[in-house]
């Protein structure tokens, strides 16, 4: 835990340094005379905001060592919030200039205005569009694949224009080495885009998978079984996930994140259980065995393997949130683990409870108890009903509940409610682990 | 959600640190200036010129022709390259060359800026602007 915290602090320190050190490199030199607090503050915000936007590309580059201390789902959320804050910082840069130095900005007419100023204005508009599209994608009913392409194209164009604006303004870049530093800095971030869009997909292309089975489960869920064409196993920890590409090239940016549902002890056969929810997931049922698939994995820190000393585990799953938990249960069964396990499994109706027969089998192989919680139970139902509330948890948790590790995966409202209930039961937050489900 | 809250907190903390460091950058560059506009002292020392009608016309031309994007005159425009006191550094011929993008300016400046300066030199108010700059000591 302490090691995790120090590693997290190290990466955060590196982040802040990457954003602000190039700014302070502008201090020495001939242009050291102050131009007024407001002007210099506005300029510093502009440079720092641009650097923050540059680092955004690194956050989603899926570097395993950098994302491991936090979990890649958390890093994507960090990317999302930080992008909004970076944009606010850039907007503050513009607002200070607009309010205090309107004549320096001049006309917005691109036919008359200096090209680097127009580049800055267009960059701001593009980046605003990127942020709004991401925050409102679901409300706008924007297709995920289309959104990803627009996101990548507009963000890259916006950032390139912002670099042009910065280098074109150039008032602080009064020496060749400063220009080289910031040009190199910008080129590095743009190079990262090349890595994300070309180098990494190329490595995914080299290790294709083949669909060997498509199995229908209860609750509009399809299980896709994949094996590597090379026969090489995919080593992963139970609870991890990856990005799946089907019927498209890995270069086409049409990949979707899914948890691995199979046992980590059987790495030669990867199972993904996918619920029919959107455009892409609705096509899974039509996939035929023999088709090629690409799976960029494994990623994520959610799972039991980070807590080998745990005396027992409690799982709380809602709907398709059962997928990574099935991976953990199947793995534990394959390992012959006999620690006490408790699963709270929320669903709407009994007929749609995915894997319920297999869970009964797992109860025989593991020291596992399953508490089904149904929102619309059948008339003869004697089990728990409604949501996984604090009362439901209290009724079933063992007396040593504060010594257990808790793993939650499901819709955000369920996860939030269970986290609150566990906090009310005085369970240490460091023992409660969750997977962020809805990214965009 | 605890992890989402953590991500939000970390992002906010990072942004606050970045804004504070930006403020530190600005204060390091302005150690003895409690308020902004570095060009103000020079402008104030020539405050009488602001009252002059010709000078006001020149300043309006300065803004209209887009000079304010890179320069400040009498506290107006981009303070990075103030033109107050320019006459003490350049003679009128050199001022005209730099303002109109000809001679040495055409050699030293990027082509885009030279083109914009050349366009400005055709403006009817350009001569009034040059004349005003030549008085700014």
Coordinates of C-alpha atoms in Angstrom, one line a residue:
Chain A
X1 CA 0.0 0.0 0.0
X2 CA 2.8 2.4 1.0
X3 CA 4.8 1.3 -2.0
X4 CA 1.7 2.0 -4.2
X5 CA 1.3 5.5 -2.7
X6 CA 5.0 6.4 -3.2
X7 CA 4.8 5.1 -6.8
X8 CA 1.6 7.1 -7.4
X9 CA 3.3 10.2 -5.9
X10 CA 6.3 9.7 -8.1
X11 CA 4.2 9.5 -11.3
X12 CA 2.2 12.5 -10.3
X13 CA 5.4 14.4 -9.6
X14 CA 6.7 13.5 -13.0
X15 CA 3.4 14.7 -14.5
X16 CA 3.6 18.1 -12.8
X17 CA 7.2 18.4 -13.8
X18 CA 6.5 17.5 -17.4
X19 CA 3.8 20.3 -17.5
X20 CA 5.6 23.1 -15.6
X21 CA 9.4 22.6 -16.1
X22 CA 9.4 23.7 -19.7
X23 CA 7.6 26.8 -18.5
X24 CA 10.3 27.7 -16.1
X25 CA 12.9 27.0 -18.8
X26 CA 11.6 30.2 -20.4
X27 CA 12.7 32.3 -17.4
X28 CA 16.4 32.8 -18.2
X29 CA 17.6 34.8 -21.2
X30 CA 17.1 38.2 -22.6
X31 CA 13.3 38.4 -22.3
X32 CA 13.4 38.3 -18.5
X33 CA 12.0 41.8 -18.0
X34 CA 8.4 41.4 -16.7
X35 CA 5.6 42.5 -18.9
X36 CA 3.1 42.9 -16.1
X37 CA 1.6 40.3 -13.8
X38 CA -1.6 39.9 -15.8
X39 CA 0.2 39.4 -19.1
X40 CA 2.9 37.0 -17.8
X41 CA 0.3 35.1 -15.8
X42 CA -1.9 34.8 -19.0
X43 CA 1.1 33.6 -21.0
X44 CA 2.1 31.1 -18.3
X45 CA -1.4 29.7 -18.3
X46 CA -1.3 29.4 -22.0
X47 CA 2.0 27.5 -22.0
X48 CA 1.1 25.3 -19.0
X49 CA -2.4 24.6 -20.5
X50 CA -0.8 23.5 -23.8
X51 CA 1.7 21.3 -22.0
X52 CA -1.2 19.7 -20.0
X53 CA -3.1 19.1 -23.3
X54 CA 0.1 17.5 -24.6
X55 CA 0.4 15.1 -21.7
X56 CA -3.2 14.0 -22.4
X57 CA -1.8 12.0 -25.2
X58 CA 0.5 10.2 -22.8
X59 CA -2.3 9.4 -20.4
X60 CA -4.2 7.4 -23.0
X61 CA -1.1 5.7 -24.5
X62 CA -1.7 2.7 -22.2
X63 CA 1.9 2.6 -20.8
X64 CA 1.6 -0.3 -18.4
X65 CA 4.3 0.9 -15.9
X66 CA 2.8 4.4 -15.6
X67 CA -0.8 3.2 -15.3
X68 CA -0.2 0.2 -13.0
X69 CA -0.1 2.2 -9.7
X70 CA -3.5 3.8 -10.4
X71 CA -5.4 1.3 -12.7
X72 CA -5.9 2.2 -16.3
X73 CA -9.6 2.9 -15.8
X74 CA -8.6 5.6 -13.2
X75 CA -6.1 7.0 -15.6
X76 CA -8.7 7.4 -18.3
X77 CA -11.0 9.2 -15.8
X78 CA -8.0 11.4 -14.8
X79 CA -7.5 12.1 -18.5
X80 CA -11.1 13.1 -18.8
X81 CA -11.2 15.5 -15.8
X82 CA -7.7 16.9 -16.5
X83 CA -8.6 17.7 -20.1
X84 CA -11.6 19.8 -18.9
X85 CA -9.4 21.6 -16.3
X86 CA -6.6 22.1 -18.9
X87 CA -9.2 23.6 -21.2
X88 CA -10.4 25.9 -18.5
X89 CA -6.8 27.0 -17.9
X90 CA -6.4 27.7 -21.7
X91 CA -9.7 29.6 -21.6
X92 CA -8.5 31.6 -18.6
X93 CA -5.4 32.5 -20.8
X94 CA -7.7 33.8 -23.5
X95 CA -10.1 35.5 -21.1
X96 CA -7.4 37.5 -19.4
X97 CA -6.0 38.7 -22.8
X98 CA -9.5 39.4 -24.1
X99 CA -10.4 41.5 -21.0
X100 CA -7.1 43.2 -20.2
X101 CA -5.4 43.4 -23.6
X102 CA -8.2 43.4 -26.2
X103 CA -6.1 45.3 -28.7
X104 CA -3.3 42.8 -28.6
X105 CA -5.8 40.1 -29.8
X106 CA -7.2 42.3 -32.6
X107 CA -9.8 41.1 -35.0
X108 CA -11.0 37.5 -35.1
X109 CA -11.4 37.7 -38.9
X110 CA -8.9 35.1 -40.1
X111 CA -8.5 37.0 -43.4
X112 CA -7.0 39.9 -41.5
X113 CA -5.6 38.4 -38.3
X114 CA -2.1 37.1 -37.9
X115 CA -2.1 33.4 -38.8
X116 CA -0.7 32.2 -35.4
X117 CA -3.6 34.1 -33.6
X118 CA -6.2 32.5 -35.9
X119 CA -4.5 29.1 -35.2
X120 CA -4.9 29.7 -31.5
X121 CA -8.6 30.6 -31.9
X122 CA -9.3 27.6 -34.0
X123 CA -7.4 25.3 -31.6
X124 CA -9.6 26.6 -28.8
X125 CA -12.8 26.0 -30.7
X126 CA -11.6 22.4 -31.7
X127 CA -10.6 21.5 -28.2
X128 CA -13.9 22.8 -26.8
X129 CA -15.7 20.7 -29.4
X130 CA -13.6 17.6 -28.3
X131 CA -14.5 18.2 -24.6
X132 CA -18.2 18.8 -25.3
X133 CA -18.5 15.7 -27.5
X134 CA -16.9 13.6 -24.9
X135 CA -19.0 14.9 -22.0
X136 CA -22.2 14.8 -24.0
X137 CA -21.6 11.7 -26.2
X138 CA -24.5 9.7 -24.7
X139 CA -26.9 12.7 -24.7
X140 CA -26.0 13.5 -28.3
X141 CA -26.4 9.8 -29.2
X142 CA -23.0 9.9 -30.9
X143 CA -21.9 6.5 -32.1
X144 CA -18.8 5.4 -30.1
X145 CA -16.7 4.5 -33.1
X146 CA -17.4 7.8 -34.8
X147 CA -16.8 9.6 -31.5
X148 CA -13.4 7.9 -31.2
X149 CA -12.3 9.0 -34.7
X150 CA -13.6 12.6 -34.2
X151 CA -11.9 12.7 -30.8
X152 CA -8.5 11.6 -32.1
X153 CA -8.6 13.8 -35.3
X154 CA -10.0 17.0 -33.6
X155 CA -7.7 16.7 -30.5
X156 CA -4.6 16.1 -32.7
X157 CA -5.5 19.0 -35.0
X158 CA -6.4 21.3 -32.1
X159 CA -3.1 20.5 -30.3
X160 CA -1.0 21.0 -33.5
X161 CA -2.7 24.4 -34.0
X162 CA -2.1 25.3 -30.4
X163 CA 1.7 24.5 -30.9
X164 CA 1.7 26.7 -34.1
X165 CA 0.0 29.5 -32.1
X166 CA 2.6 29.1 -29.3
X167 CA 5.6 29.0 -31.5
X168 CA 4.2 31.8 -33.8
X169 CA 3.6 34.1 -30.8
X170 CA 7.1 33.2 -29.6
X171 CA 7.6 36.2 -27.3
X172 CA 9.2 34.0 -24.7
X173 CA 11.1 31.8 -27.1
X174 CA 13.8 34.4 -27.6
X175 CA 16.6 32.0 -28.2
X176 CA 17.3 29.1 -30.4
X177 CA 17.5 26.6 -27.5
X178 CA 14.1 27.7 -26.1
X179 CA 12.5 27.3 -29.6
X180 CA 14.2 23.9 -29.9
X181 CA 13.0 22.9 -26.4
X182 CA 9.4 23.7 -27.1
X183 CA 9.4 22.5 -30.7
X184 CA 10.9 19.2 -29.4
X185 CA 8.4 19.1 -26.6
X186 CA 5.5 19.5 -29.1
X187 CA 7.1 17.0 -31.5
X188 CA 7.4 14.5 -28.6
X189 CA 3.6 14.8 -27.9
X190 CA 2.7 14.5 -31.6
X191 CA 5.1 11.5 -31.8
X192 CA 3.1 9.9 -29.0
X193 CA 0.1 10.1 -31.2
X194 CA 2.0 8.3 -33.8
X195 CA 2.9 5.6 -31.2
X196 CA -0.7 5.3 -30.1
X197 CA -2.2 5.2 -33.6
X198 CA 0.5 3.4 -35.5
X199 CA 3.1 1.5 -33.4
X200 CA 0.8 0.0 -30.9
X201 CA -1.9 -1.1 -33.4
X202 CA 1.0 -2.6 -35.4
X203 CA 2.0 -4.7 -32.4
X204 CA -1.6 -5.8 -32.0
X205 CA -1.8 -6.8 -35.6
X206 CA 1.2 -9.1 -35.1
X207 CA -0.6 -11.2 -32.5
X208 CA -4.1 -12.0 -33.9
X209 CA -6.7 -14.2 -32.2
X210 CA -9.2 -16.5 -33.7
X211 CA -12.8 -16.8 -32.5
X212 CA -13.3 -20.4 -31.6
X213 CA -16.8 -20.3 -30.1
X214 CA -19.7 -17.9 -29.7
X215 CA -21.9 -18.9 -26.8
X216 CA -25.3 -17.5 -25.8
X217 CA -25.7 -16.9 -22.1
X218 CA -28.7 -15.8 -20.1
X219 CA -29.6 -12.0 -20.1
X220 CA -28.7 -11.0 -23.7
X221 CA -25.1 -11.9 -23.1
X222 CA -22.8 -13.5 -25.6
X223 CA -19.6 -15.2 -24.6
X224 CA -16.9 -14.9 -27.2
X225 CA -14.1 -17.5 -26.9
X226 CA -10.7 -16.5 -28.4
X227 CA -7.4 -18.3 -28.9
X228 CA -4.2 -16.8 -30.2
X229 CA -3.5 -17.9 -33.8
X230 CA 0.1 -18.6 -32.7
X231 CA -1.1 -20.8 -29.9
X232 CA 0.8 -18.6 -27.4
X233 CA -1.2 -18.1 -24.2
X234 CA -2.2 -14.6 -23.0
X235 CA -1.1 -14.3 -19.4
X236 CA -3.4 -12.1 -17.3
X237 CA -4.6 -11.6 -13.8
X238 CA -8.3 -12.3 -13.0
X239 CA -10.3 -9.1 -13.2
X240 CA -8.2 -7.5 -16.0
X241 CA -9.6 -6.4 -19.3
X242 CA -8.5 -5.6 -22.9
X243 CA -9.6 -3.8 -26.0
X244 CA -11.3 -6.0 -28.6
X245 CA -11.4 -5.3 -32.4
X246 CA -13.6 -7.3 -34.6
X247 CA -14.3 -7.1 -38.3
X248 CA -12.0 -4.1 -38.6
X249 CA -8.3 -3.3 -38.6
X250 CA -6.6 -2.4 -35.3
X251 CA -5.6 0.8 -37.1
X252 CA -9.2 1.7 -37.6
X253 CA -9.8 2.9 -34.0
X254 CA -12.8 0.6 -33.7
X255 CA -11.8 -1.2 -30.5
X256 CA -13.9 -1.7 -27.4
X257 CA -13.0 -2.5 -23.8
X258 CA -14.2 -5.7 -22.3
X259 CA -13.3 -7.6 -19.1
X260 CA -11.9 -11.1 -19.4
X261 CA -14.4 -13.6 -17.9
X262 CA -12.3 -16.8 -18.1
X263 CA -9.9 -18.3 -15.7
X264 CA -6.4 -16.9 -15.5
X265 CA -5.2 -20.5 -15.0
X266 CA -6.3 -21.3 -18.6
X267 CA -4.5 -18.5 -20.5
X268 CA -4.8 -20.4 -23.8
X269 CA -8.5 -19.8 -24.0
X270 CA -9.8 -16.3 -23.5
X271 CA -13.5 -15.7 -22.8
X272 CA -15.2 -12.4 -23.1
X273 CA -18.8 -12.1 -22.0
X274 CA -20.5 -9.2 -23.7
X275 CA -24.0 -7.8 -23.1
X276 CA -26.0 -6.5 -26.1
X277 CA -26.2 -2.9 -25.2
X278 CA -25.0 -0.7 -28.1
X279 CA -24.2 -0.8 -31.8
X280 CA -21.1 -2.9 -31.5
X281 CA -22.2 -5.3 -28.8
X282 CA -25.4 -6.0 -30.8
X283 CA -23.3 -7.5 -33.5
X284 CA -21.5 -10.0 -31.3
X285 CA -24.1 -12.7 -31.8
X286 CA -23.5 -12.7 -35.5
X287 CA -19.8 -13.4 -35.2
X288 CA -18.8 -16.7 -36.6
X289 CA -16.2 -19.2 -35.3
X290 CA -13.0 -18.9 -37.4
X291 CA -13.2 -15.1 -37.7
X292 CA -10.1 -13.1 -36.8
X293 CA -10.1 -10.9 -33.8
X294 CA -7.5 -8.6 -32.1
X295 CA -7.3 -8.2 -28.4
X296 CA -5.0 -5.6 -26.9
X297 CA -4.6 -6.9 -23.3
X298 CA -4.2 -7.3 -20.4
X299 CA -4.8 -4.0 -18.6
X300 CA -6.2 -2.9 -15.3
X301 CA -5.5 -3.5 -11.6
X302 CA -8.9 -4.6 -10.5
X303 CA -8.8 -8.1 -9.1
X304 CA -7.9 -10.5 -6.3
X305 CA -4.2 -11.1 -7.2
X306 CA -3.2 -7.8 -5.7
X307 CA -4.3 -9.1 -2.2
X308 CA -2.8 -12.5 -1.8
X309 CA -2.9 -12.2 2.0
X310 CA -6.7 -11.7 2.1
X311 CA -8.5 -14.0 4.5
X312 CA -11.6 -14.0 2.2
X313 CA -13.3 -12.1 -0.5
X314 CA -16.7 -10.4 -1.0
X315 CA -17.9 -9.7 -4.5
X316 CA -20.7 -7.4 -5.5
X317 CA -21.8 -7.6 -9.1
X318 CA -24.7 -6.0 -11.0
X319 CA -25.7 -7.3 -14.4
X320 CA -22.8 -7.8 -16.8
X321 CA -20.5 -6.5 -14.0
X322 CA -20.3 -10.3 -13.2
X323 CA -17.8 -10.8 -16.1
X324 CA -14.5 -9.9 -14.3
X325 CA -15.9 -11.6 -11.1
X326 CA -16.6 -14.8 -13.0
X327 CA -12.9 -14.6 -14.0
X328 CA -11.9 -14.4 -10.4
X329 CA -14.2 -17.2 -9.2
X330 CA -13.2 -19.5 -12.1
X331 CA -9.5 -18.8 -11.3
X332 CA -9.9 -19.4 -7.6
X333 CA -11.7 -22.7 -8.4
X334 CA -8.9 -23.8 -10.7
X335 CA -6.3 -22.9 -8.0
X336 CA -8.2 -25.0 -5.5
X337 CA -8.6 -22.0 -3.2
X338 CA -10.7 -22.7 -0.2
X339 CA -10.9 -19.2 1.4
X340 CA -14.5 -18.1 2.2
X341 CA -16.1 -16.2 -0.6
X342 CA -19.4 -14.3 -0.7
X343 CA -21.1 -13.0 -3.9
X344 CA -23.9 -10.5 -4.0
X345 CA -25.4 -10.6 -7.5
X346 CA -28.0 -8.1 -8.5
X347 CA -30.2 -8.6 -11.5
X348 CA -33.6 -7.5 -12.7
X349 CA -35.3 -10.9 -13.3
X350 CA -34.4 -14.5 -12.5
X351 CA -34.5 -15.8 -16.1
X352 CA -31.8 -13.3 -17.1
X353 CA -29.3 -14.1 -14.3
X354 CA -26.2 -14.9 -16.4
X355 CA -24.0 -17.9 -15.3
X356 CA -26.4 -18.8 -12.5
X357 CA -26.1 -22.6 -13.2
X358 CA -22.3 -22.3 -13.3
X359 CA -22.3 -20.4 -10.0
X360 CA -24.2 -23.3 -8.4
X361 CA -21.4 -25.6 -9.6
X362 CA -18.7 -23.2 -8.3
X363 CA -20.4 -23.2 -4.9
X364 CA -19.5 -27.0 -4.8
X365 CA -15.9 -26.4 -5.9
X366 CA -15.3 -23.3 -3.7
X367 CA -16.2 -22.1 -0.3
X368 CA -18.6 -19.8 -2.0
X369 CA -22.1 -18.5 -1.1
X370 CA -24.1 -16.6 -3.6
X371 CA -26.8 -14.1 -2.6
X372 CA -29.0 -13.3 -5.6
X373 CA -30.8 -9.9 -5.3
X374 CA -33.7 -9.5 -7.8
X375 CA -35.4 -6.2 -8.7
X376 CA -38.5 -8.0 -10.1
X377 CA -38.5 -11.4 -8.4
X378 CA -41.0 -14.2 -9.4
X379 CA -44.0 -14.7 -7.0
X380 CA -42.4 -17.7 -5.3
X381 CA -39.1 -15.9 -4.6
X382 CA -37.8 -16.3 -1.0
X383 CA -34.5 -14.5 -1.6
X384 CA -33.4 -10.9 -1.4
X385 CA -35.3 -8.4 -3.5
X386 CA -34.7 -4.8 -4.7
X387 CA -31.2 -3.5 -4.8
X388 CA -28.0 -4.5 -3.0
X389 CA -28.6 -2.2 0.0
X390 CA -26.7 -1.8 3.3
X391 CA -29.5 -4.0 5.0
X392 CA -28.9 -6.8 2.4
X393 CA -25.1 -6.6 3.0
X394 CA -25.6 -6.6 6.8
X395 CA -27.9 -9.7 6.7
X396 CA -25.3 -11.8 4.9
X397 CA -21.8 -10.5 5.7
X398 CA -19.9 -12.6 8.3
X399 CA -18.8 -11.2 11.7
X400 CA -15.2 -10.7 10.5
X401 CA -16.4 -8.5 7.7
X402 CA -13.7 -5.9 8.3
X403 CA -10.9 -8.4 7.5
X404 CA -12.2 -9.2 4.0
X405 CA -11.5 -7.6 0.6
X406 CA -14.4 -6.3 -1.4
X407 CA -14.7 -6.2 -5.2
X408 CA -17.5 -4.3 -6.8
X409 CA -18.4 -4.2 -10.5
X410 CA -21.6 -3.0 -12.0
X411 CA -23.6 0.1 -13.0
X412 CA -22.2 3.3 -11.4
X413 CA -25.3 3.9 -9.1
X414 CA -25.0 0.4 -7.7
X415 CA -21.3 0.7 -7.1
X416 CA -21.7 4.1 -5.4
X417 CA -24.5 2.9 -3.2
X418 CA -22.6 -0.2 -2.1
X419 CA -19.5 1.9 -1.4
X420 CA -21.5 4.1 0.9
X421 CA -23.1 1.1 2.6
X422 CA -19.7 -0.5 3.2
X423 CA -18.3 2.8 4.6
X424 CA -21.3 2.9 6.9
X425 CA -20.4 -0.6 8.1
X426 CA -16.9 0.9 9.0
X427 CA -15.1 -1.1 6.4
X428 CA -11.7 0.5 5.5
X429 CA -11.9 2.1 2.0
X430 CA -8.5 0.5 1.2
X431 CA -10.3 -2.9 1.3
X432 CA -13.0 -1.8 -1.2
X433 CA -12.0 -2.1 -4.9
X434 CA -14.1 -1.2 -7.8
X435 CA -13.9 -1.0 -11.6
X436 CA -15.0 2.2 -13.2
X437 CA -17.6 1.0 -15.7
X438 CA -18.8 3.9 -17.9
X439 CA -15.8 5.7 -19.3
X440 CA -17.4 7.9 -22.0
Chain B
X1 CA -17.6 6.3 -6.5
X2 CA -14.4 6.3 -4.5
X3 CA -12.0 5.7 -7.4
X4 CA -13.8 8.3 -9.6
X5 CA -13.6 10.8 -6.7
X6 CA -9.9 10.0 -6.4
X7 CA -9.4 10.7 -10.1
X8 CA -11.3 14.0 -9.8
X9 CA -9.4 15.0 -6.7
X10 CA -6.0 14.2 -8.3
X11 CA -7.0 16.2 -11.5
X12 CA -8.1 19.2 -9.4
X13 CA -5.0 19.1 -7.3
X14 CA -2.8 18.9 -10.4
X15 CA -4.6 21.9 -12.0
X16 CA -4.3 24.0 -8.8
X17 CA -0.6 23.2 -8.6
X18 CA -0.2 24.2 -12.3
X19 CA -2.1 27.5 -11.8
X20 CA 0.0 28.3 -8.7
X21 CA 3.2 27.6 -10.6
X22 CA 2.0 29.8 -13.4
X23 CA 1.4 32.6 -10.9
X24 CA 4.9 32.0 -9.5
X25 CA 6.3 32.3 -13.0
X26 CA 4.5 35.6 -13.5
X27 CA 5.7 36.9 -10.1
X28 CA 9.3 35.8 -10.8
X29 CA 9.2 37.9 -14.0
X30 CA 7.8 40.9 -12.2
X31 CA 9.6 41.0 -8.8
X32 CA 9.0 44.7 -8.0
X33 CA 5.9 45.4 -10.0
X34 CA 2.8 45.0 -7.8
X35 CA 0.3 45.6 -10.6
X36 CA 0.4 44.7 -14.3
X37 CA 1.3 46.6 -17.6
X38 CA 5.1 46.9 -17.6
X39 CA 4.8 49.5 -20.3
X40 CA 2.9 51.8 -18.0
X41 CA 5.9 53.7 -16.5
X42 CA 7.2 54.8 -19.9
X43 CA 3.7 55.5 -21.1
X44 CA 3.0 57.6 -18.0
X45 CA 6.3 59.5 -18.4
X46 CA 4.9 60.5 -21.8
X47 CA 1.4 60.9 -20.6
X48 CA 1.2 64.4 -22.1
X49 CA 1.4 62.8 -25.6
X50 CA -1.9 61.0 -25.0
X51 CA -3.7 64.3 -25.0
X52 CA -2.3 65.2 -28.3
X53 CA -4.8 64.7 -31.1
X54 CA -2.2 63.6 -33.6
X55 CA -0.9 61.1 -31.2
X56 CA -4.4 59.7 -30.6
X57 CA -4.9 59.3 -34.3
X58 CA -1.6 57.5 -34.5
X59 CA -2.6 55.2 -31.7
X60 CA -5.9 54.4 -33.4
X61 CA -4.0 53.5 -36.6
X62 CA -1.6 51.4 -34.5
X63 CA -4.5 49.3 -33.3
X64 CA -6.4 49.2 -36.6
X65 CA -3.4 48.1 -38.6
X66 CA -2.8 45.2 -36.2
X67 CA 0.5 46.5 -34.8
X68 CA -1.0 45.9 -31.3
X69 CA -0.9 42.1 -31.8
X70 CA 2.9 42.3 -31.2
X71 CA 3.6 45.7 -29.8
X72 CA 2.4 48.1 -27.1
X73 CA 2.1 51.9 -27.5
X74 CA 1.0 54.1 -24.6
X75 CA 0.0 51.0 -22.6
X76 CA -2.2 49.7 -25.4
X77 CA -1.5 46.3 -27.0
X78 CA 0.9 43.5 -26.5
X79 CA 3.5 44.5 -23.8
X80 CA 6.1 42.1 -25.1
X81 CA 7.6 44.6 -27.5
X82 CA 6.7 48.2 -26.3
X83 CA 7.3 51.0 -28.8
X84 CA 7.3 53.8 -26.3
X85 CA 10.8 55.3 -26.4
X86 CA 11.5 53.8 -29.8
X87 CA 12.8 57.1 -31.2
X88 CA 15.7 56.9 -28.7
X89 CA 16.7 53.6 -30.2
X90 CA 16.1 54.1 -33.9
X91 CA 16.1 56.9 -36.4
X92 CA 13.0 57.7 -38.5
X93 CA 14.4 55.8 -41.5
X94 CA 14.9 52.6 -39.5
X95 CA 11.5 53.0 -37.8
X96 CA 9.9 53.3 -41.2
X97 CA 11.7 50.1 -42.4
X98 CA 10.7 48.1 -39.4
X99 CA 7.1 49.4 -39.5
X100 CA 6.7 48.8 -43.2
X101 CA 8.6 45.5 -43.5
X102 CA 11.2 46.9 -45.8
X103 CA 15.1 47.0 -45.7
X104 CA 16.5 45.2 -42.7
X105 CA 13.1 44.2 -41.5
X106 CA 12.4 42.3 -44.7
X107 CA 15.7 40.3 -44.1
X108 CA 15.1 39.7 -40.4
X109 CA 11.4 39.0 -40.1
X110 CA 9.4 36.0 -41.2
X111 CA 7.7 36.4 -44.6
X112 CA 4.2 36.4 -43.2
X113 CA 4.9 39.3 -40.9
X114 CA 6.7 41.2 -43.7
X115 CA 3.6 40.8 -45.9
X116 CA 1.4 42.2 -43.1
X117 CA 3.7 45.1 -42.5
X118 CA 3.9 45.9 -46.2
X119 CA 0.0 45.9 -46.3
X120 CA 0.0 48.4 -43.4
X121 CA 2.5 50.7 -45.1
X122 CA -0.1 51.4 -47.8
X123 CA -2.6 52.7 -45.3
X124 CA -3.4 56.5 -45.4
X125 CA -2.6 56.7 -41.6
X126 CA 0.7 55.0 -41.9
X127 CA 2.7 58.2 -42.3
X128 CA 1.0 59.7 -39.2
X129 CA 1.9 56.7 -37.2
X130 CA 5.6 56.9 -38.3
X131 CA 5.7 60.5 -37.5
X132 CA 4.3 59.9 -34.0
X133 CA 6.7 57.0 -33.4
X134 CA 9.6 59.3 -34.3
X135 CA 8.6 61.6 -31.4
X136 CA 8.5 58.8 -28.8
X137 CA 11.7 59.3 -26.9

